[in-house]
Amino acid sequence: MKRMQSGFTLVELIVVIVILGILAATALPRFINVSADARIAAMNGMVGAMRSAVALAQSRYVAAGDFTASSVKMDMDGGKTVTVAKTTGIPTADDAGIVAALQATDGFKFTHASGVTTVTRADSSGNAVDTSCKITYAAATGTVDASALTAANCGG
């Protein structure tokens, strides 16, 4: 009577373990960089919000029809006022302009200088973190620059 083999040999088990080790070593670097991707995604969300805020402020400015006004009302009951540039309706680069147009800014730090607002992530105390991972907003043109949102800048 022949005896049937049951189970795996020691060599087969070692080969499976080696293959799993190789797969784990090649897959691990893909999962390590997920935090940088998350930071970039959060900042890209702010980029979209800023571009939408500029477009909405300009739309409200044009709809109001007063091209000499220096502010627009952003909500339906007129309680939220945003400071804009006369003749263009582009929000100014300060707390009364682009930050007011955004309305929700938790987790971000805004600094303003010479018509440019720089946005970085903020810690729970409101201090800027990852200062090289930033967005810039130019009030003169209403453009939002996200060119600094790279894995090298946002990876730390």
PDB file of C-alpha atoms in Angstrom:
ATOM      1  CA  MET A   1       0.000   0.000   0.000  1.00  0.00           C
ATOM      2  CA  LYS A   2       1.270   3.394  -0.987  1.00  0.00           C
ATOM      3  CA  ARG A   3       1.501   6.123   1.519  1.00  0.00           C
ATOM      4  CA  MET A   4       0.100   9.524   0.407  1.00  0.00           C
ATOM      5  CA  GLN A   5       2.032  12.679   1.087  1.00  0.00           C
ATOM      6  CA  SER A   6       0.302  15.206   3.334  1.00  0.00           C
ATOM      7  CA  GLY A   7       1.488  18.718   4.128  1.00  0.00           C
ATOM      8  CA  PHE A   8       4.447  20.660   2.767  1.00  0.00           C
ATOM      9  CA  THR A   9       8.136  19.881   2.876  1.00  0.00           C
ATOM     10  CA  LEU A  10      10.565  22.139   4.676  1.00  0.00           C
ATOM     11  CA  VAL A  11      12.002  23.358   1.353  1.00  0.00           C
ATOM     12  CA  GLU A  12       8.561  24.376   0.068  1.00  0.00           C
ATOM     13  CA  LEU A  13       7.824  26.339   3.262  1.00  0.00           C
ATOM     14  CA  ILE A  14      11.173  28.157   3.069  1.00  0.00           C
ATOM     15  CA  VAL A  15      10.551  29.086  -0.582  1.00  0.00           C
ATOM     16  CA  VAL A  16       7.119  30.523   0.295  1.00  0.00           C
ATOM     17  CA  ILE A  17       8.592  32.535   3.189  1.00  0.00           C
ATOM     18  CA  VAL A  18      11.360  33.929   0.946  1.00  0.00           C
ATOM     19  CA  ILE A  19       8.830  34.929  -1.732  1.00  0.00           C
ATOM     20  CA  LEU A  20       6.638  36.664   0.866  1.00  0.00           C
ATOM     21  CA  GLY A  21       9.705  38.498   2.209  1.00  0.00           C
ATOM     22  CA  ILE A  22      10.602  39.753  -1.261  1.00  0.00           C
ATOM     23  CA  LEU A  23       7.036  40.928  -1.884  1.00  0.00           C
ATOM     24  CA  ALA A  24       6.953  42.734   1.471  1.00  0.00           C
ATOM     25  CA  ALA A  25      10.294  44.447   0.774  1.00  0.00           C
ATOM     26  CA  THR A  26       9.090  45.773  -2.581  1.00  0.00           C
ATOM     27  CA  ALA A  27       5.629  46.847  -1.357  1.00  0.00           C
ATOM     28  CA  LEU A  28       6.746  48.587   1.849  1.00  0.00           C
ATOM     29  CA  PRO A  29       8.205  51.733   0.212  1.00  0.00           C
ATOM     30  CA  ARG A  30       4.866  52.365  -1.524  1.00  0.00           C
ATOM     31  CA  PHE A  31       3.090  52.600   1.836  1.00  0.00           C
ATOM     32  CA  ILE A  32       5.720  54.687   3.591  1.00  0.00           C
ATOM     33  CA  ASN A  33       5.071  57.743   1.397  1.00  0.00           C
ATOM     34  CA  VAL A  34       1.328  57.826   2.091  1.00  0.00           C
ATOM     35  CA  SER A  35       1.721  60.629   4.667  1.00  0.00           C
ATOM     36  CA  ALA A  36       3.307  62.942   2.094  1.00  0.00           C
ATOM     37  CA  ASP A  37       0.469  62.139  -0.316  1.00  0.00           C
ATOM     38  CA  ALA A  38      -2.057  62.991   2.413  1.00  0.00           C
ATOM     39  CA  ARG A  39      -0.371  66.342   3.096  1.00  0.00           C
ATOM     40  CA  ILE A  40      -0.360  67.191  -0.601  1.00  0.00           C
ATOM     41  CA  ALA A  41      -4.026  66.175  -0.913  1.00  0.00           C
ATOM     42  CA  ALA A  42      -5.009  68.416   2.019  1.00  0.00           C
ATOM     43  CA  MET A  43      -3.144  71.347   0.496  1.00  0.00           C
ATOM     44  CA  ASN A  44      -4.682  70.672  -2.928  1.00  0.00           C
ATOM     45  CA  GLY A  45      -8.091  70.834  -1.245  1.00  0.00           C
ATOM     46  CA  MET A  46      -7.198  74.322  -0.030  1.00  0.00           C
ATOM     47  CA  VAL A  47      -6.039  75.240  -3.551  1.00  0.00           C
ATOM     48  CA  GLY A  48      -9.472  74.318  -4.888  1.00  0.00           C
ATOM     49  CA  ALA A  49     -11.206  76.193  -2.093  1.00  0.00           C
ATOM     50  CA  MET A  50      -9.153  79.331  -2.751  1.00  0.00           C
ATOM     51  CA  ARG A  51      -9.800  79.252  -6.494  1.00  0.00           C
ATOM     52  CA  SER A  52     -13.517  78.795  -5.858  1.00  0.00           C
ATOM     53  CA  ALA A  53     -13.548  81.629  -3.310  1.00  0.00           C
ATOM     54  CA  VAL A  54     -11.919  83.996  -5.815  1.00  0.00           C
ATOM     55  CA  ALA A  55     -14.406  83.040  -8.526  1.00  0.00           C
ATOM     56  CA  LEU A  56     -17.362  83.383  -6.162  1.00  0.00           C
ATOM     57  CA  ALA A  57     -16.219  86.791  -4.879  1.00  0.00           C
ATOM     58  CA  GLN A  58     -15.762  88.044  -8.442  1.00  0.00           C
ATOM     59  CA  SER A  59     -19.190  86.701  -9.400  1.00  0.00           C
ATOM     60  CA  ARG A  60     -20.842  88.455  -6.463  1.00  0.00           C
ATOM     61  CA  TYR A  61     -18.960  91.655  -7.356  1.00  0.00           C
ATOM     62  CA  VAL A  62     -20.157  91.587 -10.965  1.00  0.00           C
ATOM     63  CA  ALA A  63     -23.702  90.630  -9.946  1.00  0.00           C
ATOM     64  CA  ALA A  64     -23.863  93.608  -7.588  1.00  0.00           C
ATOM     65  CA  GLY A  65     -23.054  95.892 -10.538  1.00  0.00           C
ATOM     66  CA  ASP A  66     -21.072  98.492  -8.548  1.00  0.00           C
ATOM     67  CA  PHE A  67     -17.564  98.437 -10.036  1.00  0.00           C
ATOM     68  CA  THR A  68     -16.314 101.075  -7.597  1.00  0.00           C
ATOM     69  CA  ALA A  69     -17.118  98.991  -4.503  1.00  0.00           C
ATOM     70  CA  SER A  70     -14.286  97.707  -2.340  1.00  0.00           C
ATOM     71  CA  SER A  71     -16.249  94.871  -0.716  1.00  0.00           C
ATOM     72  CA  VAL A  72     -18.879  92.249  -1.475  1.00  0.00           C
ATOM     73  CA  LYS A  73     -21.397  90.373   0.642  1.00  0.00           C
ATOM     74  CA  MET A  74     -20.691  86.645   0.406  1.00  0.00           C
ATOM     75  CA  ASP A  75     -23.660  85.011   2.113  1.00  0.00           C
ATOM     76  CA  MET A  76     -27.375  85.285   1.529  1.00  0.00           C
ATOM     77  CA  ASP A  77     -28.169  87.343   4.631  1.00  0.00           C
ATOM     78  CA  GLY A  78     -25.313  89.802   3.946  1.00  0.00           C
ATOM     79  CA  GLY A  79     -23.450  89.024   7.143  1.00  0.00           C
ATOM     80  CA  LYS A  80     -20.118  88.030   5.559  1.00  0.00           C
ATOM     81  CA  THR A  81     -18.217  90.903   3.931  1.00  0.00           C
ATOM     82  CA  VAL A  82     -15.119  90.288   1.799  1.00  0.00           C
ATOM     83  CA  THR A  83     -12.716  93.079   0.855  1.00  0.00           C
ATOM     84  CA  VAL A  84     -11.993  93.099  -2.887  1.00  0.00           C
ATOM     85  CA  ALA A  85     -10.028  95.182  -5.381  1.00  0.00           C
ATOM     86  CA  LYS A  86     -12.054  97.900  -7.088  1.00  0.00           C
ATOM     87  CA  THR A  87     -12.854  97.254 -10.776  1.00  0.00           C
ATOM     88  CA  THR A  88     -11.856  93.539 -10.641  1.00  0.00           C
ATOM     89  CA  GLY A  89     -13.610  92.100  -7.592  1.00  0.00           C
ATOM     90  CA  ILE A  90     -10.576  89.958  -6.733  1.00  0.00           C
ATOM     91  CA  PRO A  91     -10.251  89.382  -2.952  1.00  0.00           C
ATOM     92  CA  THR A  92      -7.371  91.185  -1.288  1.00  0.00           C
ATOM     93  CA  ALA A  93      -4.454  89.209   0.143  1.00  0.00           C
ATOM     94  CA  ASP A  94      -5.338  89.620   3.819  1.00  0.00           C
ATOM     95  CA  ASP A  95      -7.688  88.324   6.499  1.00  0.00           C
ATOM     96  CA  ALA A  96     -10.528  90.598   5.307  1.00  0.00           C
ATOM     97  CA  GLY A  97     -10.076  89.427   1.709  1.00  0.00           C
ATOM     98  CA  ILE A  98      -9.158  85.875   0.731  1.00  0.00           C
ATOM     99  CA  VAL A  99      -9.384  84.439   4.259  1.00  0.00           C
ATOM    100  CA  ALA A 100     -12.873  85.892   4.757  1.00  0.00           C
ATOM    101  CA  ALA A 101     -13.903  84.541   1.346  1.00  0.00           C
ATOM    102  CA  LEU A 102     -12.764  81.044   2.366  1.00  0.00           C
ATOM    103  CA  GLN A 103     -14.825  81.105   5.582  1.00  0.00           C
ATOM    104  CA  ALA A 104     -13.401  77.755   6.868  1.00  0.00           C
ATOM    105  CA  THR A 105      -9.642  77.726   7.431  1.00  0.00           C
ATOM    106  CA  ASP A 106      -9.036  75.236  10.254  1.00  0.00           C
ATOM    107  CA  GLY A 107      -5.659  73.495  10.067  1.00  0.00           C
ATOM    108  CA  PHE A 108      -4.002  76.159   7.919  1.00  0.00           C
ATOM    109  CA  LYS A 109      -1.789  79.174   8.664  1.00  0.00           C
ATOM    110  CA  PHE A 110      -2.114  82.327   6.537  1.00  0.00           C
ATOM    111  CA  THR A 111       0.625  84.954   6.289  1.00  0.00           C
ATOM    112  CA  HIS A 112       0.279  88.136   4.233  1.00  0.00           C
ATOM    113  CA  ALA A 113       2.978  90.360   2.710  1.00  0.00           C
ATOM    114  CA  SER A 114       3.004  92.785  -0.234  1.00  0.00           C
ATOM    115  CA  GLY A 115      -0.205  91.589  -1.867  1.00  0.00           C
ATOM    116  CA  VAL A 116       0.647  87.896  -1.519  1.00  0.00           C
ATOM    117  CA  THR A 117      -0.869  85.405   0.912  1.00  0.00           C
ATOM    118  CA  THR A 118       1.096  82.272   1.776  1.00  0.00           C
ATOM    119  CA  VAL A 119      -0.760  79.248   3.133  1.00  0.00           C
ATOM    120  CA  THR A 120       0.914  76.435   5.073  1.00  0.00           C
ATOM    121  CA  ARG A 121      -0.394  73.658   7.262  1.00  0.00           C
ATOM    122  CA  ALA A 122      -0.791  74.519  10.948  1.00  0.00           C
ATOM    123  CA  ASP A 123      -0.450  72.478  14.110  1.00  0.00           C
ATOM    124  CA  SER A 124      -3.057  72.457  16.877  1.00  0.00           C
ATOM    125  CA  SER A 125      -1.582  75.695  18.294  1.00  0.00           C
ATOM    126  CA  GLY A 126      -1.928  77.489  14.964  1.00  0.00           C
ATOM    127  CA  ASN A 127       1.802  77.519  14.225  1.00  0.00           C
ATOM    128  CA  ALA A 128       2.982  76.890  10.665  1.00  0.00           C
ATOM    129  CA  VAL A 129       4.447  73.468   9.872  1.00  0.00           C
ATOM    130  CA  ASP A 130       6.128  72.321   6.656  1.00  0.00           C
ATOM    131  CA  THR A 131       6.861  75.882   5.545  1.00  0.00           C
ATOM    132  CA  SER A 132       8.267  74.645   2.223  1.00  0.00           C
ATOM    133  CA  CYS A 133       4.934  72.880   1.533  1.00  0.00           C
ATOM    134  CA  LYS A 134       2.953  76.011   0.697  1.00  0.00           C
ATOM    135  CA  ILE A 135       0.383  77.696  -1.495  1.00  0.00           C
ATOM    136  CA  THR A 136       0.669  81.311  -2.606  1.00  0.00           C
ATOM    137  CA  TYR A 137      -2.184  83.616  -3.583  1.00  0.00           C
ATOM    138  CA  ALA A 138      -1.478  86.796  -5.561  1.00  0.00           C
ATOM    139  CA  ALA A 139      -4.168  89.426  -5.084  1.00  0.00           C
ATOM    140  CA  ALA A 140      -3.113  91.406  -8.159  1.00  0.00           C
ATOM    141  CA  THR A 141      -4.216  88.596 -10.489  1.00  0.00           C
ATOM    142  CA  GLY A 142      -6.285  86.334  -8.226  1.00  0.00           C
ATOM    143  CA  THR A 143      -4.054  83.366  -9.051  1.00  0.00           C
ATOM    144  CA  VAL A 144      -3.310  80.498  -6.699  1.00  0.00           C
ATOM    145  CA  ASP A 145       0.120  78.875  -7.123  1.00  0.00           C
ATOM    146  CA  ALA A 146       0.473  75.258  -5.990  1.00  0.00           C
ATOM    147  CA  SER A 147       3.854  74.540  -7.609  1.00  0.00           C
ATOM    148  CA  ALA A 148       5.520  73.981  -4.207  1.00  0.00           C
ATOM    149  CA  LEU A 149       3.232  71.018  -3.415  1.00  0.00           C
ATOM    150  CA  THR A 150       5.718  68.257  -4.160  1.00  0.00           C
ATOM    151  CA  ALA A 151       6.701  65.101  -2.296  1.00  0.00           C
ATOM    152  CA  ALA A 152      10.108  66.661  -1.597  1.00  0.00           C
ATOM    153  CA  ASN A 153       8.546  69.753   0.007  1.00  0.00           C
ATOM    154  CA  CYS A 154       5.628  68.048   1.768  1.00  0.00           C
ATOM    155  CA  GLY A 155       7.282  64.806   2.832  1.00  0.00           C
ATOM    156  CA  GLY A 156       8.631  65.909   6.213  1.00  0.00           C
TER     157      GLY A 156
END
